[in-house]
Amino acid sequence: TNLFRALATGDPDRIRPLLSPEFQVLRSNGVGYDRDAYIAGSIPHIMSEPKFNELFVTRNGSIVVCRMKLDINEIIDGKKVESNAAQLIVFKVSGAEWQVVAAANFARLEK
């Protein structure tokens, strides 16, 4: 997807347009970030092509909710991340433009 391709670059200028101004993410350790904090210091370092398992998508108008298990090799905040963990991503769609409004990453971070 465009989102994971942009994240894999680590380039804030490619990631910023894909996140809505009200974007929030919550990690399994209870730490959350708004858009600016996420871009400034918590973009994951992705080392493999993501595989989406148990993908379930619902849509109502301009809101799309995706629930899945994400099989990926990544590092977040300097820590290796559990693979094939549950994720939730909420998108806002306007024409051909999709932006992430919220995300929840339930993957455990190594200690």
N, CA, C and O of each residue as an XYZ file, in Angstrom:
444
protein
N       0.833     -1.186      0.000
C       0.000      0.000      0.000
C       0.875      1.247      0.000
O       2.052      1.189      0.356
N       0.302      2.357     -0.395
C       1.042      3.625     -0.396
C       1.544      3.992      0.991
O       2.651      4.508      1.141
N       0.734      3.725      1.994
C       1.118      4.056      3.364
C       2.403      3.338      3.760
O       3.339      3.975      4.242
N       2.460      2.031      3.567
C       3.639      1.270      3.998
C       4.841      1.542      3.112
O       5.977      1.472      3.580
N       4.616      1.850      1.846
C       5.737      2.256      0.980
C       6.341      3.559      1.486
O       7.562      3.698      1.557
N       5.483      4.512      1.835
C       5.976      5.789      2.357
C       6.692      5.584      3.689
O       7.768      6.142      3.903
N       6.106      4.786      4.589
C       6.751      4.522      5.870
C       8.124      3.878      5.693
O       9.062      4.192      6.425
N       8.238      2.980      4.723
C       9.510      2.284      4.489
C      10.621      3.248      4.082
O      11.796      2.961      4.313
N      10.273      4.379      3.485
C      11.299      5.356      3.112
C      11.829      6.102      4.334
O      12.966      6.574      4.337
N      10.995      6.204      5.374
C      11.378      6.972      6.546
C      11.373      8.471      6.308
O      11.778      9.240      7.181
N      10.919      8.893      5.137
C      10.947     10.300      4.729
C       9.701     11.037      5.229
O       8.602     10.785      4.735
N       9.855     11.937      6.194
C       8.699     12.663      6.722
C       7.887     13.387      5.644
O       6.666     13.497      5.761
N       8.551     13.877      4.602
C       7.839     14.589      3.538
C       6.948     13.668      2.712
O       5.978     14.131      2.112
N       7.255     12.388      2.669
C       6.387     11.419      1.975
C       5.284     10.907      2.896
O       4.211     10.522      2.430
N       5.544     10.902      4.187
C       4.589     10.365      5.151
C       3.544     11.404      5.548
O       2.362     11.078      5.658
N       3.956     12.632      5.762
C       3.074     13.701      6.259
C       1.756     13.807      5.481
O       0.703     13.879      6.115
N       1.760     13.819      4.146
C       0.491     13.978      3.427
C      -0.474     12.801      3.600
O      -1.663     12.931      3.307
N       0.020     11.671      4.065
C      -0.828     10.492      4.246
C      -1.487     10.452      5.623
O      -2.326      9.592      5.889
N      -1.106     11.383      6.494
C      -1.662     11.447      7.845
C      -2.542     12.688      7.970
O      -2.109     13.796      7.654
N      -3.760     12.500      8.425
C      -4.665     13.635      8.596
C      -4.158     14.523      9.735
O      -3.403     14.059     10.589
N      -4.566     15.796      9.754
C      -4.119     16.679     10.833
C      -4.487     16.163     12.230
O      -3.763     16.423     13.191
N      -5.594     15.440     12.348
C      -6.028     14.928     13.654
C      -5.468     13.538     13.972
O      -5.878     12.925     14.958
N      -4.555     13.042     13.169
C      -3.969     11.705     13.321
C      -3.482     11.451     14.744
O      -2.905     12.324     15.393
N      -3.738     10.211     15.212
C      -3.170      9.701     16.455
C      -2.822      8.232     16.267
O      -3.491      7.513     15.524
N      -1.770      7.795     16.946
C      -1.419      6.380     16.977
C      -1.219      5.987     18.435
O      -0.737      6.772     19.252
N      -1.603      4.747     18.736
C      -1.400      4.195     20.069
C      -0.669      2.871     19.922
O      -1.053      2.021     19.118
N       0.390      2.706     20.709
C       1.200      1.498     20.659
C       0.829      0.562     21.808
O       0.149      0.965     22.752
N       1.276     -0.681     21.721
C       0.940     -1.700     22.722
C       1.459     -1.360     24.116
O       0.922     -1.848     25.110
N       2.487     -0.538     24.197
C       3.041     -0.156     25.499
C       2.300      1.037     26.108
O       2.700      1.556     27.150
N       1.215      1.469     25.452
C       0.409      2.567     25.966
C       0.869      3.944     25.548
O       0.240      4.941     25.902
N       1.962      4.017     24.796
C       2.478      5.302     24.342
C       1.727      5.730     23.087
O       1.552      4.945     22.155
N       1.289      6.978     23.076
C       0.577      7.509     21.928
C       1.277      8.737     21.373
O       2.019      9.422     22.077
N       1.027      8.999     20.108
C       1.623     10.146     19.436
C       0.566     10.841     18.593
O      -0.322     10.195     18.036
N       0.668     12.172     18.503
C      -0.123     12.879     17.513
C       0.712     12.947     16.229
O       1.829     12.433     16.176
N       0.166     13.573     15.220
C       0.824     13.600     13.905
C       2.245     14.167     13.982
O       3.187     13.553     13.481
N       2.396     15.326     14.604
C       3.705     15.975     14.629
C       4.736     15.167     15.410
O       5.878     15.030     14.972
N       4.338     14.631     16.565
C       5.270     13.839     17.375
C       5.663     12.550     16.664
O       6.818     12.129     16.730
N       4.703     11.920     15.982
C       4.975     10.684     15.235
C       5.996     10.951     14.133
O       6.968     10.210     13.985
N       5.771     11.999     13.374
C       6.680     12.331     12.270
C       8.048     12.744     12.800
O       9.073     12.414     12.203
N       8.068     13.457     13.908
C       9.334     13.948     14.462
C      10.202     12.857     15.066
O      11.424     12.997     15.104
N       9.586     11.751     15.548
C      10.459     10.805     16.219
C       9.995      9.390     16.385
O      10.631      8.630     17.115
N       8.904      8.988     15.738
C       8.454      7.614     15.977
C       8.043      6.870     14.709
O       7.253      5.928     14.763
N       8.580      7.294     13.580
C       8.308      6.567     12.336
C       9.007      5.211     12.422
O      10.194      5.155     12.743
N       8.292      4.117     12.142
C       8.939      2.800     12.221
C       9.994      2.618     11.130
O       9.884      3.168     10.034
N      11.007      1.839     11.458
C      12.013      1.442     10.464
C      11.564      0.085      9.922
O      11.671     -0.931     10.608
N      11.068      0.078      8.702
C      10.509     -1.133      8.100
C      11.576     -1.830      7.265
O      12.209     -1.218      6.404
N      11.768     -3.141      7.538
C      12.833     -3.891      6.880
C      12.318     -5.020      6.002
O      13.111     -5.795      5.467
N      10.987     -5.126      5.844
C      10.437     -6.164      4.975
C       9.112     -5.693      4.386
O       8.459     -4.802      4.930
N       8.734     -6.288      3.296
C       7.435     -6.006      2.675
C       6.342     -6.525      3.611
O       6.407     -7.672      4.054
N       5.339     -5.698      3.919
C       4.293     -6.171      4.825
C       3.392     -7.214      4.169
O       3.130     -7.176      2.967
N       2.928     -8.145      5.000
C       1.929     -9.125      4.575
C       0.738     -8.947      5.501
O       0.886     -8.922      6.722
N      -0.448     -8.824      4.907
C      -1.662     -8.570      5.669
C      -2.427     -9.873      5.832
O      -2.840    -10.487      4.849
N      -2.615    -10.291      7.076
C      -3.342    -11.518      7.390
C      -4.638    -11.153      8.124
O      -4.700    -10.158      8.845
N      -5.655    -11.972      7.925
C      -6.937    -11.783      8.603
C      -7.467    -10.351      8.418
O      -7.984     -9.743      9.356
N      -7.330     -9.832      7.204
C      -7.766     -8.474      6.887
C      -9.284     -8.399      6.854
O      -9.944     -9.201      6.194
N      -9.828     -7.426      7.572
C     -11.267     -7.194      7.597
C     -11.477     -5.693      7.460
O     -10.953     -4.913      8.255
N     -12.246     -5.287      6.449
C     -12.428     -3.876      6.133
C     -13.907     -3.523      6.154
O     -14.739     -4.246      5.606
N     -14.224     -2.396      6.799
C     -15.585     -1.862      6.751
C     -15.498     -0.411      6.290
O     -14.491      0.268      6.486
N     -16.592      0.042      5.667
C     -16.625      1.421      5.184
C     -18.016      1.992      5.375
O     -19.026      1.322      5.157
N     -18.039      3.258      5.793
C     -19.284      4.002      5.873
C     -18.964      5.405      5.370
O     -18.309      6.185      6.062
N     -19.421      5.718      4.180
C     -19.119      7.012      3.581
C     -17.631      7.210      3.390
O     -16.975      6.441      2.687
N     -17.102      8.248      4.022
C     -15.694      8.582      3.829
C     -14.763      7.916      4.843
O     -13.557      8.162      4.817
N     -15.295      7.081      5.731
C     -14.477      6.430      6.757
C     -14.291      4.948      6.430
O     -15.259      4.225      6.196
N     -13.028      4.510      6.417
C     -12.671      3.110      6.172
C     -11.878      2.607      7.374
O     -10.892      3.218      7.786
N     -12.327      1.478      7.930
C     -11.659      0.889      9.090
C     -11.083     -0.463      8.675
O     -11.794     -1.321      8.150
N      -9.785     -0.638      8.917
C      -9.098     -1.884      8.558
C      -8.551     -2.536      9.825
O      -7.805     -1.927     10.592
N      -8.946     -3.789     10.016
C      -8.457     -4.601     11.132
C      -7.672     -5.740     10.510
O      -8.127     -6.342      9.537
N      -6.494     -6.049     11.052
C      -5.646     -7.074     10.440
C      -4.590     -7.548     11.411
O      -4.415     -6.994     12.497
N      -3.897     -8.580     10.995
C      -2.632     -8.946     11.613
C      -1.571     -8.595     10.571
O      -1.680     -8.965      9.402
N      -0.558     -7.881     11.015
C       0.468     -7.384     10.114
C       1.756     -8.167     10.316
O       2.382     -8.094     11.373
N       2.139     -8.911      9.297
C       3.386     -9.679      9.310
C       4.453     -8.793      8.679
O       4.473     -8.590      7.465
N       5.336     -8.270      9.522
C       6.334     -7.306      9.052
C       7.545     -7.343      9.973
O       7.427     -7.655     11.158
N       8.696     -7.025      9.425
C       9.928     -6.932     10.196
C      10.224     -5.445     10.359
O      10.578     -4.773      9.391
N      10.080     -4.929     11.583
C      10.264     -3.500     11.789
C      10.831     -3.207     13.167
O      10.794     -4.041     14.072
N      11.357     -1.995     13.297
C      11.858     -1.477     14.560
C      11.105     -0.183     14.840
O      10.992      0.685     13.974
N      10.589     -0.068     16.071
C       9.864      1.130     16.492
C      10.520      1.659     17.752
O      10.739      0.916     18.708
N      10.831      2.937     17.750
C      11.464      3.580     18.903
C      12.705      2.810     19.359
O      12.971      2.690     20.555
N      13.462      2.289     18.384
C      14.700      1.582     18.675
C      14.545      0.151     19.142
O      15.528     -0.481     19.528
N      13.310     -0.381     19.116
C      13.065     -1.736     19.604
C      12.450     -2.607     18.510
O      11.587     -2.161     17.754
N      12.911     -3.861     18.441
C      12.332     -4.814     17.501
C      10.876     -5.060     17.888
O      10.520     -5.064     19.066
N      10.046     -5.263     16.870
C       8.611     -5.381     17.075
C       8.144     -6.798     16.770
O       8.597     -7.421     15.810
N       7.242     -7.294     17.592
C       6.601     -8.590     17.357
C       5.928     -8.564     15.983
O       5.282     -7.579     15.628
N       6.078     -9.636     15.217
C       5.450     -9.707     13.900
C       4.118    -10.446     13.973
O       3.860    -11.198     14.913
N       3.295    -10.223     12.983
C       1.969    -10.830     12.839
C       1.064    -10.482     14.018
O       0.294    -11.314     14.499
N       1.174     -9.239     14.470
C       0.356     -8.746     15.583
C      -0.841     -7.965     15.052
O      -0.843     -7.499     13.913
N      -1.839     -7.836     15.887
C      -3.062     -7.119     15.516
C      -2.781     -5.630     15.313
O      -1.978     -5.020     16.020
N      -3.463     -5.081     14.335
C      -3.372     -3.657     14.000
C      -4.773     -3.157     13.672
O      -5.638     -3.928     13.254
N      -4.984     -1.876     13.864
C      -6.228     -1.225     13.464
C      -5.846      0.105     12.838
O      -5.130      0.896     13.451
N      -6.319      0.359     11.620
C      -6.026      1.617     10.935
C      -7.338      2.194     10.433
O      -8.136      1.500      9.803
N      -7.552      3.475     10.719
C      -8.757      4.176     10.275
C      -8.347      5.223      9.255
O      -7.472      6.050      9.512
N      -8.990      5.176      8.091
C      -8.708      6.115      7.005
C      -9.889      7.052      6.800
O     -11.036      6.703      7.077
N      -9.585      8.249      6.308
C     -10.580      9.207      5.838
C     -10.338      9.346      4.340
O      -9.218      9.626      3.912
N     -11.390      9.150      3.539
C     -11.260      9.170      2.084
C     -11.948     10.419      1.538
O     -13.086     10.724      1.892
N     -11.236     11.130      0.674
C     -11.798     12.284     -0.010
C     -11.375     12.194     -1.470
O     -10.235     12.507     -1.815
N     -12.309     11.759     -2.332
C     -11.960     11.530     -3.734
C     -10.943     10.413     -3.827
O     -11.167      9.311     -3.327
N      -9.819     10.704     -4.474
C      -8.757      9.703     -4.614
C      -7.762      9.769     -3.461
O      -6.835      8.960     -3.404
N      -7.935     10.712     -2.545
C      -6.993     10.893     -1.440
C      -7.429     10.120     -0.202
O      -8.565     10.239      0.255
N      -6.509      9.331      0.327
C      -6.731      8.583      1.568
C      -5.755      9.120      2.603
O      -4.568      9.279      2.316
N      -6.249      9.402      3.811
C      -5.380      9.805      4.909
C      -5.688      8.948      6.129
O      -6.839      8.586      6.374
N      -4.646      8.630      6.890
C      -4.827      7.885      8.128
C      -5.261      8.861      9.219
O      -4.616      9.883      9.451
N      -6.360      8.527      9.879
C      -6.888      9.320     10.974
C      -6.367      8.764     12.304
O      -5.977      9.518     13.196
N      -6.369      7.442     12.418
C      -5.953      6.810     13.673
C      -5.388      5.427     13.390
O      -5.765      4.768     12.421
N      -4.474      5.002     14.258
C      -3.910      3.668     14.149
C      -3.645      3.128     15.544
O      -3.286      3.872     16.457
N      -3.825      1.835     15.692
C      -3.486      1.147     16.939
C      -2.621     -0.046     16.558
O      -3.025     -0.897     15.765
N      -1.438     -0.093     17.128
C      -0.490     -1.156     16.850
C      -0.328     -1.966     18.132
O       0.227     -1.479     19.117
N      -0.816     -3.204     18.114
C      -0.797     -4.041     19.305
C       0.444     -4.921     19.389
O       0.542     -5.768     20.277
N       1.391     -4.731     18.474
C       2.638     -5.527     18.497
C       3.470     -5.164     19.714
O       3.694     -3.990     20.009
N       3.924     -6.196     20.413
C       4.787     -5.950     21.573
C       6.176     -5.505     21.103
O       6.695     -5.983     20.095
N       6.748     -4.592     21.851
C       8.117     -4.134     21.607
C       9.044     -4.930     22.507
O       8.711     -5.191     23.663
N      10.229     -5.327     21.982
C      11.171     -6.060     22.825
C      11.596     -5.174     23.978
O      11.561     -3.948     23.877
N      11.992     -5.793     25.059
C      12.385     -5.021     26.250
C      13.831     -4.646     26.222
O      14.318     -3.997     27.148
